[in-house]
Structure formats: structure tokens, C-alpha cells
DNA sequence: TATTGTTATACTCTATAACTATA
DNA sequence: TATAGTTATAGAGTATAACAATA
């Protein structure tokens, strides 16, 4: 007998709903990536490189991984022709990682398939409800990003 | 110049907002799990076992993994004293996996820390907005689950 | 000395295929 | 034969620590 059972029938409560929804969304992403023999992290790598050519260290910060993990990640993507390493012209120690034409093409394809699947997922909601959902989720994200010192609306991640 | 730029300023659009939110939520979950030296999959394992004692095969279906992957997963949880294997009394080939008292305690702790962090995350929204978000997310989940032949409101996953 | 990137190593997670024991 | 579970093997992803080259 939950004393705080204020949710109407069919409602999971914010915490559970967002948790479960995150698994569903990640599942969609993982499935689409897998259809192209990619992992989620490889997909994120391509996403980051779509509008940037960072060094390994910088890449590690973007992805929240140790730089030693980036080495293997980039190795595998490079051996598939999706990204490329080039020595930095400014710093003899550094290298610059960039996406190849093939990598960009694949990234675009993944993005479009993801968008389509997500559109289907939110299909049961009316357009106005989708906008409301978008707005609420965005507000959470903006606050969360601000809490980490990032301006979501400016950062192009 | 996007022709479909109908979103007000500060809005990412449903697809991007849900995608990014899923990474944030998974990040919270992963961080809390890591604070207790657990992975997300180990945490899910404990979650599943909170109200069930399935066989290995059944567990594989719940977690969406191959049964051979379950062996190692359960091995590691068992060696930490979080779960236990018992031979099935009905089927000589089968075993039954159940959570231990220590496992249950840890699972409860994880759940409570997760709830707290998530509550903070949605804190910027007014209570009524949180309810609206919960309702919209739940509707998506119910449809998605129904599409897989599962009744979310009855299934105790 | 500090920083950039790689290597060596170890562990978790995952799948496929082959195997054992029971049904 | 079919099913439950494990083992063998391989590979991705991750971290820590040690290292080389450059700043």
C-alpha cells in the first residue's frame, strides 16, 4: 500500500519513466548502430568528428574516456576507413583526428535512420504533445549542462 | 537556413532532446553503479532478480543477452556474494538464480540513490510539469511495449 | 618538467560454436 | 532429439601504469 501512489493509472512516475525511456532510446540507437556493424561509442566518435578535428586528448574529454582508451577506438575506426590521423602542424607531439568522406556518409545515414525510428517512437503523441515533451526534456538538459559549466544552446556537441 | 526550424529558442527538438536525455540518464545510472563498483548490466541483473528467481535461459531473455554471456555475468555477481545459484528441484538440467540478502540491500541502495539523483535532475521543472513529462514518457513506453507484445502496466520488470 | 600519444596489461562484457548432462 | 547450462575462444571497450617524443 504505497502512501504516495498519486500517479494516475498507466503512469510510471517521472523517475521510472525517464529511466525506462533511456533504455528504449539507447536500444534504438544500439540497434541502428549494430545494423551497420558499429557500437554506440563508435557512433558517438563519428558524431563528435562531424564538426571538429580534435587531438586524442581532446577527444578523450569529449567522450569522457581515458586517452589510452581513445587509441584503440580510433585504431578500429581508422582501420575501417571512417576516420584518419594526421600529425599536427603546430605541435610535434600531437596528432589530429578527422572524419573521412566514408565516415561522414555513414554518420549521416545513422542519423537519418535514428531520426526516423525516433519519430515512430514518439508517434503515439500528438504534435502538440511532442512539442511539450521536447520542451520539458530540453529544459532539463539545459539545466544539467549549465551545472557542468556548458551552454547547451551554444555548444555544438 | 532550416525550413523546419519551428522550435522556439532553447528547444532541441524531440529527437535530439530524447537522445541527449537518454545519455544523461544512463550517465547518472552508470555513475551511481560505478560508485559501488558495479556495471550497468550487473545493476540490471540485480534489478531483475529483485522480484524473480529465473533460470539462466530465462535471465538471458530478460536481459536480451545470449545465455553464454549470462554464465560469466552470474559468475562475477556470485563471487561477490550478490546472487546465488541453486539446482532446480523440477529439472535436473536447470539451475535457479536468486538474489542474496547482500544483493538485495545493494540493489535497494542503488535504487534510492538513483531516485535521489533523478529527482534533482528533474528539479528545474515544476511539479505539474514533472507530472506532464511523466505522463508523456509513460505513453511512449506503453505503446513501445505493446508493440513488442508486452503489457507494461502488468509486467513487473 | 609537463604534455601528447602509445604500449603493456588486466578485466568486463559480448557473441558463436562446441560440449555435457538431462529430458 | 531437444533443452539447460558451461566452456573455449575471440574481440570490443575500458582503465591504470609505464613509456617515448616533444614542448
mmCIF file of C-alpha atoms (C1' of nucleotides) in Angstrom:
data_model
loop_
_atom_site.group_PDB
_atom_site.id
_atom_site.type_symbol
_atom_site.label_atom_id
_atom_site.label_comp_id
_atom_site.label_asym_id
_atom_site.label_seq_id
_atom_site.Cartn_x
_atom_site.Cartn_y
_atom_site.Cartn_z
ATOM 1 C CA UNK A 1 0.000 0.000 0.000
ATOM 2 C CA UNK A 2 2.019 2.915 -1.260
ATOM 3 C CA UNK A 3 1.012 6.073 0.527
ATOM 4 C CA UNK A 4 2.435 8.190 -2.260
ATOM 5 C CA UNK A 5 0.606 6.477 -5.061
ATOM 6 C CA UNK A 6 -0.572 9.696 -6.577
ATOM 7 C CA UNK A 7 0.093 8.676 -10.152
ATOM 8 C CA UNK A 8 -2.920 8.015 -12.273
ATOM 9 C CA UNK A 9 -3.200 4.527 -13.729
ATOM 10 C CA UNK A 10 -0.749 3.928 -16.545
ATOM 11 C CA UNK A 11 1.812 6.339 -15.209
ATOM 12 C CA UNK A 12 5.186 5.102 -14.041
ATOM 13 C CA UNK A 13 6.287 8.245 -12.223
ATOM 14 C CA UNK A 14 8.987 10.559 -13.569
ATOM 15 C CA UNK A 15 11.964 8.652 -12.291
ATOM 16 C CA UNK A 16 10.968 5.255 -13.635
ATOM 17 C CA UNK A 17 9.545 6.668 -16.834
ATOM 18 C CA UNK A 18 12.752 8.522 -17.673
ATOM 19 C CA UNK A 19 14.886 5.554 -16.691
ATOM 20 C CA UNK A 20 12.951 3.140 -18.863
ATOM 21 C CA UNK A 21 12.739 5.602 -21.699
ATOM 22 C CA UNK A 22 16.510 5.983 -21.618
ATOM 23 C CA UNK A 23 16.891 2.243 -22.091
ATOM 24 C CA UNK A 24 14.476 2.247 -25.007
ATOM 25 C CA UNK A 25 16.223 5.155 -26.726
ATOM 26 C CA UNK A 26 19.641 3.619 -26.188
ATOM 27 C CA UNK A 27 18.254 0.366 -27.507
ATOM 28 C CA UNK A 28 17.122 2.049 -30.698
ATOM 29 C CA UNK A 29 20.500 3.693 -31.097
ATOM 30 C CA UNK A 30 22.370 0.481 -30.392
ATOM 31 C CA UNK A 31 20.249 -1.461 -32.829
ATOM 32 C CA UNK A 32 20.745 1.001 -35.652
ATOM 33 C CA UNK A 33 24.461 1.157 -34.968
ATOM 34 C CA UNK A 34 24.631 -2.632 -34.934
ATOM 35 C CA UNK A 35 22.910 -2.814 -38.300
ATOM 36 C CA UNK A 36 25.986 -1.024 -39.603
ATOM 37 C CA UNK A 37 28.418 -3.077 -37.502
ATOM 38 C CA UNK A 38 29.070 -0.154 -35.208
ATOM 39 C CA UNK A 39 28.977 0.175 -31.438
ATOM 40 C CA UNK A 40 27.385 3.139 -29.689
ATOM 41 C CA UNK A 41 30.772 4.539 -28.771
ATOM 42 C CA UNK A 42 31.996 4.305 -32.378
ATOM 43 C CA UNK A 43 28.830 6.099 -33.411
ATOM 44 C CA UNK A 44 29.468 8.817 -30.867
ATOM 45 C CA UNK A 45 33.025 9.111 -32.112
ATOM 46 C CA UNK A 46 31.775 9.785 -35.637
ATOM 47 C CA UNK A 47 29.225 12.223 -34.243
ATOM 48 C CA UNK A 48 31.879 14.213 -32.433
ATOM 49 C CA UNK A 49 34.091 14.306 -35.511
ATOM 50 C CA UNK A 50 31.293 15.562 -37.737
ATOM 51 C CA UNK A 51 32.077 19.122 -36.825
ATOM 52 C CA UNK A 52 35.526 19.029 -35.307
ATOM 53 C CA UNK A 53 39.026 17.582 -35.758
ATOM 54 C CA UNK A 54 40.397 17.270 -32.260
ATOM 55 C CA UNK A 55 43.553 15.734 -30.885
ATOM 56 C CA UNK A 56 43.437 12.457 -28.982
ATOM 57 C CA UNK A 57 43.380 14.153 -25.613
ATOM 58 C CA UNK A 58 40.597 16.472 -26.600
ATOM 59 C CA UNK A 59 38.670 13.519 -27.972
ATOM 60 C CA UNK A 60 39.088 11.761 -24.652
ATOM 61 C CA UNK A 61 37.474 14.723 -22.917
ATOM 62 C CA UNK A 62 34.578 14.861 -25.374
ATOM 63 C CA UNK A 63 33.823 11.202 -24.903
ATOM 64 C CA UNK A 64 34.583 11.057 -21.219
ATOM 65 C CA UNK A 65 37.186 8.318 -21.615
ATOM 66 C CA UNK A 66 40.828 7.919 -20.774
ATOM 67 C CA UNK A 67 43.188 8.816 -23.592
ATOM 68 C CA UNK A 68 44.534 5.280 -23.646
ATOM 69 C CA UNK A 69 41.034 4.068 -24.497
ATOM 70 C CA UNK A 70 40.896 6.511 -27.389
ATOM 71 C CA UNK A 71 43.903 4.931 -29.044
ATOM 72 C CA UNK A 72 42.120 1.644 -29.651
ATOM 73 C CA UNK A 73 38.847 3.329 -30.521
ATOM 74 C CA UNK A 74 40.486 5.419 -33.207
ATOM 75 C CA UNK A 75 42.587 2.452 -34.351
ATOM 76 C CA UNK A 76 39.474 0.443 -35.107
ATOM 77 C CA UNK A 77 37.659 3.302 -36.789
ATOM 78 C CA UNK A 78 40.753 4.117 -38.819
ATOM 79 C CA UNK A 79 41.235 0.563 -39.989
ATOM 80 C CA UNK A 80 37.682 0.712 -41.319
ATOM 81 C CA UNK A 81 38.410 3.915 -43.168
ATOM 82 C CA UNK A 82 35.997 6.018 -41.136
ATOM 83 C CA UNK A 83 38.492 8.398 -39.561
ATOM 84 C CA UNK A 84 42.058 9.427 -40.218
ATOM 85 C CA UNK A 85 45.071 10.508 -38.145
ATOM 86 C CA UNK A 86 47.304 13.360 -39.269
ATOM 87 C CA UNK A 87 50.304 14.833 -37.476
ATOM 88 C CA UNK A 88 49.586 18.254 -36.068
ATOM 89 C CA UNK A 89 51.449 21.026 -37.822
ATOM 90 C CA UNK A 90 51.571 23.120 -34.674
ATOM 91 C CA UNK A 91 52.656 20.567 -32.089
ATOM 92 C CA UNK A 92 55.113 17.822 -32.890
ATOM 93 C CA UNK A 93 53.697 15.593 -30.187
ATOM 94 C CA UNK A 94 50.085 15.884 -31.221
ATOM 95 C CA UNK A 95 48.003 14.354 -33.942
ATOM 96 C CA UNK A 96 44.689 15.464 -35.375
ATOM 97 C CA UNK A 97 41.798 13.089 -35.894
ATOM 98 C CA UNK A 98 39.299 13.812 -38.633
ATOM 99 C CA UNK A 99 36.390 12.022 -40.255
ATOM 100 C CA UNK A 100 36.732 10.686 -43.784
ATOM 101 C CA UNK A 101 34.150 11.075 -46.534
ATOM 102 C CA UNK A 102 33.075 7.478 -45.908
ATOM 103 C CA UNK A 103 32.783 8.160 -42.197
ATOM 104 C CA UNK A 104 30.693 11.236 -42.785
ATOM 105 C CA UNK A 105 28.408 9.405 -45.133
ATOM 106 C CA UNK A 106 27.893 6.634 -42.600
ATOM 107 C CA UNK A 107 27.280 9.141 -39.812
ATOM 108 C CA UNK A 108 24.632 10.882 -41.854
ATOM 109 C CA UNK A 109 22.942 7.621 -42.629
ATOM 110 C CA UNK A 110 22.899 6.623 -38.988
ATOM 111 C CA UNK A 111 21.474 9.992 -38.004
ATOM 112 C CA UNK A 112 18.703 9.782 -40.537
ATOM 113 C CA UNK A 113 17.747 6.238 -39.586
ATOM 114 C CA UNK A 114 17.803 7.189 -35.938
ATOM 115 C CA UNK A 115 15.584 10.174 -36.573
ATOM 116 C CA UNK A 116 13.117 8.036 -38.430
ATOM 117 C CA UNK A 117 12.940 5.406 -35.719
ATOM 118 C CA UNK A 118 12.609 8.038 -33.013
ATOM 119 C CA UNK A 119 9.839 9.746 -34.920
ATOM 120 C CA UNK A 120 7.978 6.457 -34.961
ATOM 121 C CA UNK A 121 8.633 6.041 -31.264
ATOM 122 C CA UNK A 122 7.036 9.373 -30.369
ATOM 123 C CA UNK A 123 4.324 8.824 -32.972
ATOM 124 C CA UNK A 124 1.636 7.956 -30.424
ATOM 125 C CA UNK A 125 1.824 11.516 -29.110
ATOM 126 C CA UNK A 126 0.004 14.378 -30.782
ATOM 127 C CA UNK A 127 2.232 17.046 -32.369
ATOM 128 C CA UNK A 128 1.479 19.473 -29.565
ATOM 129 C CA UNK A 129 2.365 16.807 -27.020
ATOM 130 C CA UNK A 130 5.618 16.100 -28.819
ATOM 131 C CA UNK A 131 6.473 19.768 -28.612
ATOM 132 C CA UNK A 132 5.637 19.780 -24.916
ATOM 133 C CA UNK A 133 7.827 16.743 -24.338
ATOM 134 C CA UNK A 134 10.632 18.303 -26.285
ATOM 135 C CA UNK A 135 10.399 21.484 -24.313
ATOM 136 C CA UNK A 136 10.400 19.753 -20.932
ATOM 137 C CA UNK A 137 13.304 17.495 -21.849
ATOM 138 C CA UNK A 138 15.247 20.443 -23.228
ATOM 139 C CA UNK A 139 14.785 22.397 -20.035
ATOM 140 C CA UNK A 140 16.207 19.520 -18.029
ATOM 141 C CA UNK A 141 19.149 19.245 -20.385
ATOM 142 C CA UNK A 142 19.901 22.943 -20.330
ATOM 143 C CA UNK A 143 19.977 22.974 -16.537
ATOM 144 C CA UNK A 144 22.052 19.834 -16.413
ATOM 145 C CA UNK A 145 24.543 21.216 -18.913
ATOM 146 C CA UNK A 146 24.709 24.522 -17.088
ATOM 147 C CA UNK A 147 25.501 22.585 -13.919
ATOM 148 C CA UNK A 148 28.575 21.254 -15.708
ATOM 149 C CA UNK A 149 29.510 24.696 -16.979
ATOM 150 C CA UNK A 150 28.352 24.087 -20.525
ATOM 151 C CA UNK A 151 25.953 26.206 -22.538
ATOM 152 C CA UNK A 152 23.947 23.623 -24.432
ATOM 153 C CA UNK A 153 22.484 26.114 -26.824
ATOM 154 C CA UNK A 154 25.910 27.232 -27.957
ATOM 155 C CA UNK A 155 27.948 24.061 -27.678
ATOM 156 C CA UNK A 156 27.751 22.123 -30.922
ATOM 157 C CA UNK A 157 28.184 18.671 -29.448
ATOM 158 C CA UNK B 1 18.686 28.030 -43.166
ATOM 159 C CA UNK B 2 16.482 25.214 -41.887
ATOM 160 C CA UNK B 3 12.996 25.451 -43.324
ATOM 161 C CA UNK B 4 11.595 23.381 -40.476
ATOM 162 C CA UNK B 5 13.075 25.445 -37.695
ATOM 163 C CA UNK B 6 9.837 25.693 -35.827
ATOM 164 C CA UNK B 7 11.342 25.117 -32.414
ATOM 165 C CA UNK B 8 11.435 28.058 -30.104
ATOM 166 C CA UNK B 9 14.846 29.113 -28.872
ATOM 167 C CA UNK B 10 16.278 26.716 -26.341
ATOM 168 C CA UNK B 11 14.468 23.724 -27.719
ATOM 169 C CA UNK B 12 16.412 20.861 -29.247
ATOM 170 C CA UNK B 13 13.515 19.125 -30.959
ATOM 171 C CA UNK B 14 12.029 15.853 -29.707
ATOM 172 C CA UNK B 15 14.505 13.533 -31.340
ATOM 173 C CA UNK B 16 17.642 15.263 -30.129
ATOM 174 C CA UNK B 17 16.199 16.072 -26.744
ATOM 175 C CA UNK B 18 15.262 12.459 -26.055
ATOM 176 C CA UNK B 19 18.577 11.210 -27.393
ATOM 177 C CA UNK B 20 20.616 13.538 -25.230
ATOM 178 C CA UNK B 21 18.413 12.937 -22.234
ATOM 179 C CA UNK B 22 18.956 9.213 -22.605
ATOM 180 C CA UNK B 23 22.712 9.746 -22.395
ATOM 181 C CA UNK B 24 22.340 11.896 -19.303
ATOM 182 C CA UNK B 25 20.109 9.377 -17.549
ATOM 183 C CA UNK B 26 22.383 6.484 -18.461
ATOM 184 C CA UNK B 27 25.291 8.553 -17.252
ATOM 185 C CA UNK B 28 23.650 9.033 -13.873
ATOM 186 C CA UNK B 29 22.931 5.335 -13.646
ATOM 187 C CA UNK B 30 26.433 4.381 -14.693
ATOM 188 C CA UNK B 31 27.993 6.766 -12.235
ATOM 189 C CA UNK B 32 25.963 5.519 -9.304
ATOM 190 C CA UNK B 33 26.662 1.924 -10.249
ATOM 191 C CA UNK B 34 30.370 2.702 -10.553
ATOM 192 C CA UNK B 35 30.397 4.226 -7.091
ATOM 193 C CA UNK B 36 29.532 0.749 -5.892
ATOM 194 C CA UNK B 37 31.927 -0.969 -8.303
ATOM 195 C CA UNK B 38 29.082 -2.221 -10.428
ATOM 196 C CA UNK B 39 28.428 -2.029 -14.158
ATOM 197 C CA UNK B 40 25.044 -1.117 -15.587
ATOM 198 C CA UNK B 41 24.422 -4.688 -16.634
ATOM 199 C CA UNK B 42 25.231 -6.001 -13.167
ATOM 200 C CA UNK B 43 22.818 -3.434 -11.788
ATOM 201 C CA UNK B 44 20.138 -4.583 -14.202
ATOM 202 C CA UNK B 45 20.809 -8.160 -13.178
ATOM 203 C CA UNK B 46 20.148 -7.304 -9.546
ATOM 204 C CA UNK B 47 17.054 -5.367 -10.593
ATOM 205 C CA UNK B 48 15.623 -8.330 -12.444
ATOM 206 C CA UNK B 49 16.322 -10.649 -9.527
ATOM 207 C CA UNK B 50 14.599 -8.393 -7.044
ATOM 208 C CA UNK B 51 11.272 -9.986 -7.758
ATOM 209 C CA UNK B 52 12.112 -13.183 -9.586
ATOM 210 C CA UNK B 53 14.345 -16.263 -9.423
ATOM 211 C CA UNK B 54 14.696 -17.336 -13.022
ATOM 212 C CA UNK B 55 16.834 -19.926 -14.717
ATOM 213 C CA UNK B 56 19.831 -18.894 -16.802
ATOM 214 C CA UNK B 57 17.920 -19.072 -20.049
ATOM 215 C CA UNK B 58 15.062 -17.007 -18.718
ATOM 216 C CA UNK B 59 17.578 -14.497 -17.411
ATOM 217 C CA UNK B 60 19.110 -14.297 -20.868
ATOM 218 C CA UNK B 61 15.719 -13.385 -22.292
ATOM 219 C CA UNK B 62 15.071 -10.747 -19.632
ATOM 220 C CA UNK B 63 18.411 -9.083 -20.274
ATOM 221 C CA UNK B 64 18.436 -9.597 -24.019
ATOM 222 C CA UNK B 65 21.746 -11.451 -23.979
ATOM 223 C CA UNK B 66 22.973 -14.831 -25.095
ATOM 224 C CA UNK B 67 22.906 -17.495 -22.389
ATOM 225 C CA UNK B 68 26.669 -17.894 -22.646
ATOM 226 C CA UNK B 69 27.030 -14.256 -21.631
ATOM 227 C CA UNK B 70 24.857 -14.878 -18.592
ATOM 228 C CA UNK B 71 27.241 -17.501 -17.262
ATOM 229 C CA UNK B 72 30.036 -15.000 -16.722
ATOM 230 C CA UNK B 73 27.691 -12.292 -15.537
ATOM 231 C CA UNK B 74 26.266 -14.525 -12.841
ATOM 232 C CA UNK B 75 29.738 -15.896 -12.049
ATOM 233 C CA UNK B 76 31.014 -12.432 -11.203
ATOM 234 C CA UNK B 77 27.924 -11.462 -9.222
ATOM 235 C CA UNK B 78 28.053 -14.763 -7.376
ATOM 236 C CA UNK B 79 31.709 -14.409 -6.468
ATOM 237 C CA UNK B 80 30.805 -11.093 -4.895
ATOM 238 C CA UNK B 81 28.047 -12.697 -2.895
ATOM 239 C CA UNK B 82 25.264 -10.768 -4.607
ATOM 240 C CA UNK B 83 23.435 -13.682 -6.190
ATOM 241 C CA UNK B 84 23.331 -17.424 -5.719
ATOM 242 C CA UNK B 85 22.848 -20.496 -7.932
ATOM 243 C CA UNK B 86 20.700 -23.407 -6.778
ATOM 244 C CA UNK B 87 19.884 -26.570 -8.675
ATOM 245 C CA UNK B 88 16.273 -26.684 -9.797
ATOM 246 C CA UNK B 89 14.201 -29.255 -7.989
ATOM 247 C CA UNK B 90 11.971 -29.745 -11.010
ATOM 248 C CA UNK B 91 14.500 -30.040 -13.813
ATOM 249 C CA UNK B 92 17.817 -31.781 -13.343
ATOM 250 C CA UNK B 93 19.421 -29.694 -16.075
ATOM 251 C CA UNK B 94 18.315 -26.337 -14.784
ATOM 252 C CA UNK B 95 19.502 -24.063 -12.047
ATOM 253 C CA UNK B 96 17.743 -21.207 -10.327
ATOM 254 C CA UNK B 97 19.371 -17.835 -9.763
ATOM 255 C CA UNK B 98 18.300 -15.746 -6.823
ATOM 256 C CA UNK B 99 19.460 -12.588 -5.129
ATOM 257 C CA UNK B 100 21.133 -12.769 -1.722
ATOM 258 C CA UNK B 101 20.377 -10.512 1.221
ATOM 259 C CA UNK B 102 23.535 -8.543 0.441
ATOM 260 C CA UNK B 103 22.494 -8.251 -3.192
ATOM 261 C CA UNK B 104 19.060 -7.017 -2.257
ATOM 262 C CA UNK B 105 20.477 -4.477 0.127
ATOM 263 C CA UNK B 106 22.825 -3.159 -2.533
ATOM 264 C CA UNK B 107 20.039 -3.045 -5.100
ATOM 265 C CA UNK B 108 17.873 -1.035 -2.755
ATOM 266 C CA UNK B 109 20.672 1.356 -2.087
ATOM 267 C CA UNK B 110 21.330 1.855 -5.774
ATOM 268 C CA UNK B 111 17.648 2.433 -6.419
ATOM 269 C CA UNK B 112 17.388 5.027 -3.702
ATOM 270 C CA UNK B 113 20.495 6.891 -4.818
ATOM 271 C CA UNK B 114 19.289 6.798 -8.393
ATOM 272 C CA UNK B 115 15.911 8.149 -7.403
ATOM 273 C CA UNK B 116 17.518 10.956 -5.486
ATOM 274 C CA UNK B 117 19.790 11.955 -8.356
ATOM 275 C CA UNK B 118 16.951 11.781 -10.836
ATOM 276 C CA UNK B 119 14.778 13.898 -8.604
ATOM 277 C CA UNK B 120 17.484 16.516 -8.618
ATOM 278 C CA UNK B 121 17.748 16.223 -12.375
ATOM 279 C CA UNK B 122 14.068 16.978 -12.929
ATOM 280 C CA UNK B 123 14.131 19.552 -10.147
ATOM 281 C CA UNK B 124 14.110 22.545 -12.504
ATOM 282 C CA UNK B 125 10.611 21.558 -13.606
ATOM 283 C CA UNK B 126 7.533 22.491 -11.625
ATOM 284 C CA UNK B 127 5.635 19.570 -10.043
ATOM 285 C CA UNK B 128 2.877 19.860 -12.623
ATOM 286 C CA UNK B 129 5.470 19.838 -15.390
ATOM 287 C CA UNK B 130 7.091 16.769 -13.916
ATOM 288 C CA UNK B 131 3.745 15.035 -13.966
ATOM 289 C CA UNK B 132 3.229 16.051 -17.566
ATOM 290 C CA UNK B 133 6.666 14.739 -18.504
ATOM 291 C CA UNK B 134 5.999 11.510 -16.692
ATOM 292 C CA UNK B 135 2.696 11.071 -18.453
ATOM 293 C CA UNK B 136 4.112 11.712 -21.915
ATOM 294 C CA UNK B 137 7.085 9.406 -21.377
ATOM 295 C CA UNK B 138 4.810 6.710 -19.982
ATOM 296 C CA UNK B 139 2.550 6.870 -23.009
ATOM 297 C CA UNK B 140 5.526 6.348 -25.296
ATOM 298 C CA UNK B 141 6.698 3.425 -23.211
ATOM 299 C CA UNK B 142 3.303 1.783 -23.095
ATOM 300 C CA UNK B 143 2.981 1.937 -26.869
ATOM 301 C CA UNK B 144 6.505 0.726 -27.375
ATOM 302 C CA UNK B 145 5.985 -2.178 -25.004
ATOM 303 C CA UNK B 146 2.675 -3.045 -26.616
ATOM 304 C CA UNK B 147 4.478 -3.153 -29.956
ATOM 305 C CA UNK B 148 6.637 -5.900 -28.503
ATOM 306 C CA UNK B 149 3.644 -7.756 -27.116
ATOM 307 C CA UNK B 150 4.240 -6.714 -23.522
ATOM 308 C CA UNK B 151 1.772 -5.077 -21.185
ATOM 309 C CA UNK B 152 3.916 -2.602 -19.282
ATOM 310 C CA UNK B 153 1.350 -1.974 -16.609
ATOM 311 C CA UNK B 154 1.198 -5.627 -15.700
ATOM 312 C CA UNK B 155 4.743 -6.782 -16.341
ATOM 313 C CA UNK B 156 6.824 -6.298 -13.223
ATOM 314 C CA UNK B 157 10.135 -5.770 -14.945
ATOM 315 C "C1'" DT C 1 59.240 19.293 -16.092
ATOM 316 C "C1'" DA C 2 54.882 18.890 -18.321
ATOM 317 C "C1'" DT C 3 52.149 17.227 -22.060
ATOM 318 C "C1'" DT C 4 50.784 14.154 -26.107
ATOM 319 C "C1'" DG C 5 50.069 9.869 -27.548
ATOM 320 C "C1'" DT C 6 51.100 4.766 -27.384
ATOM 321 C "C1'" DT C 7 52.003 0.319 -25.236
ATOM 322 C "C1'" DA C 8 51.526 -3.343 -21.845
ATOM 323 C "C1'" DT C 9 48.401 -5.416 -19.075
ATOM 324 C "C1'" DA C 10 44.179 -6.814 -16.991
ATOM 325 C "C1'" DC C 11 39.330 -7.148 -16.568
ATOM 326 C "C1'" DT C 12 34.330 -6.861 -18.013
ATOM 327 C "C1'" DC C 13 31.096 -7.703 -21.462
ATOM 328 C "C1'" DT C 14 29.510 -9.911 -25.504
ATOM 329 C "C1'" DA C 15 28.782 -13.486 -29.200
ATOM 330 C "C1'" DT C 16 29.421 -18.018 -31.764
ATOM 331 C "C1'" DA C 17 30.338 -22.730 -31.675
ATOM 332 C "C1'" DA C 18 31.072 -26.911 -29.433
ATOM 333 C "C1'" DC C 19 30.244 -29.678 -25.486
ATOM 334 C "C1'" DT C 20 27.881 -32.164 -21.217
ATOM 335 C "C1'" DA C 21 24.069 -33.687 -18.863
ATOM 336 C "C1'" DT C 22 19.361 -34.245 -18.505
ATOM 337 C "C1'" DA C 23 14.575 -34.551 -20.553
ATOM 338 C "C1'" DT D 1 16.217 -35.212 -30.432
ATOM 339 C "C1'" DA D 2 15.719 -31.061 -27.823
ATOM 340 C "C1'" DT D 3 16.812 -28.149 -23.935
ATOM 341 C "C1'" DA D 4 19.701 -26.100 -19.931
ATOM 342 C "C1'" DG D 5 23.881 -24.588 -18.874
ATOM 343 C "C1'" DT D 6 29.048 -24.282 -19.402
ATOM 344 C "C1'" DT D 7 33.406 -23.879 -21.802
ATOM 345 C "C1'" DA D 8 36.556 -22.312 -25.363
ATOM 346 C "C1'" DT D 9 37.640 -18.681 -27.979
ATOM 347 C "C1'" DA D 10 37.716 -14.178 -29.967
ATOM 348 C "C1'" DG D 11 37.110 -9.392 -29.974
ATOM 349 C "C1'" DA D 12 35.448 -4.670 -28.331
ATOM 350 C "C1'" DG D 13 35.745 -1.463 -24.744
ATOM 351 C "C1'" DT D 14 37.677 0.320 -20.602
ATOM 352 C "C1'" DA D 15 41.275 1.736 -17.030
ATOM 353 C "C1'" DT D 16 45.957 2.108 -14.778
ATOM 354 C "C1'" DA D 17 50.723 2.430 -15.126
ATOM 355 C "C1'" DA D 18 54.825 2.957 -17.622
ATOM 356 C "C1'" DC D 19 56.988 4.807 -21.567
ATOM 357 C "C1'" DA D 20 58.818 7.806 -25.736
ATOM 358 C "C1'" DA D 21 58.931 12.054 -28.021
ATOM 359 C "C1'" DT D 22 58.289 16.783 -27.950
ATOM 360 C "C1'" DA D 23 57.410 21.287 -25.617
#
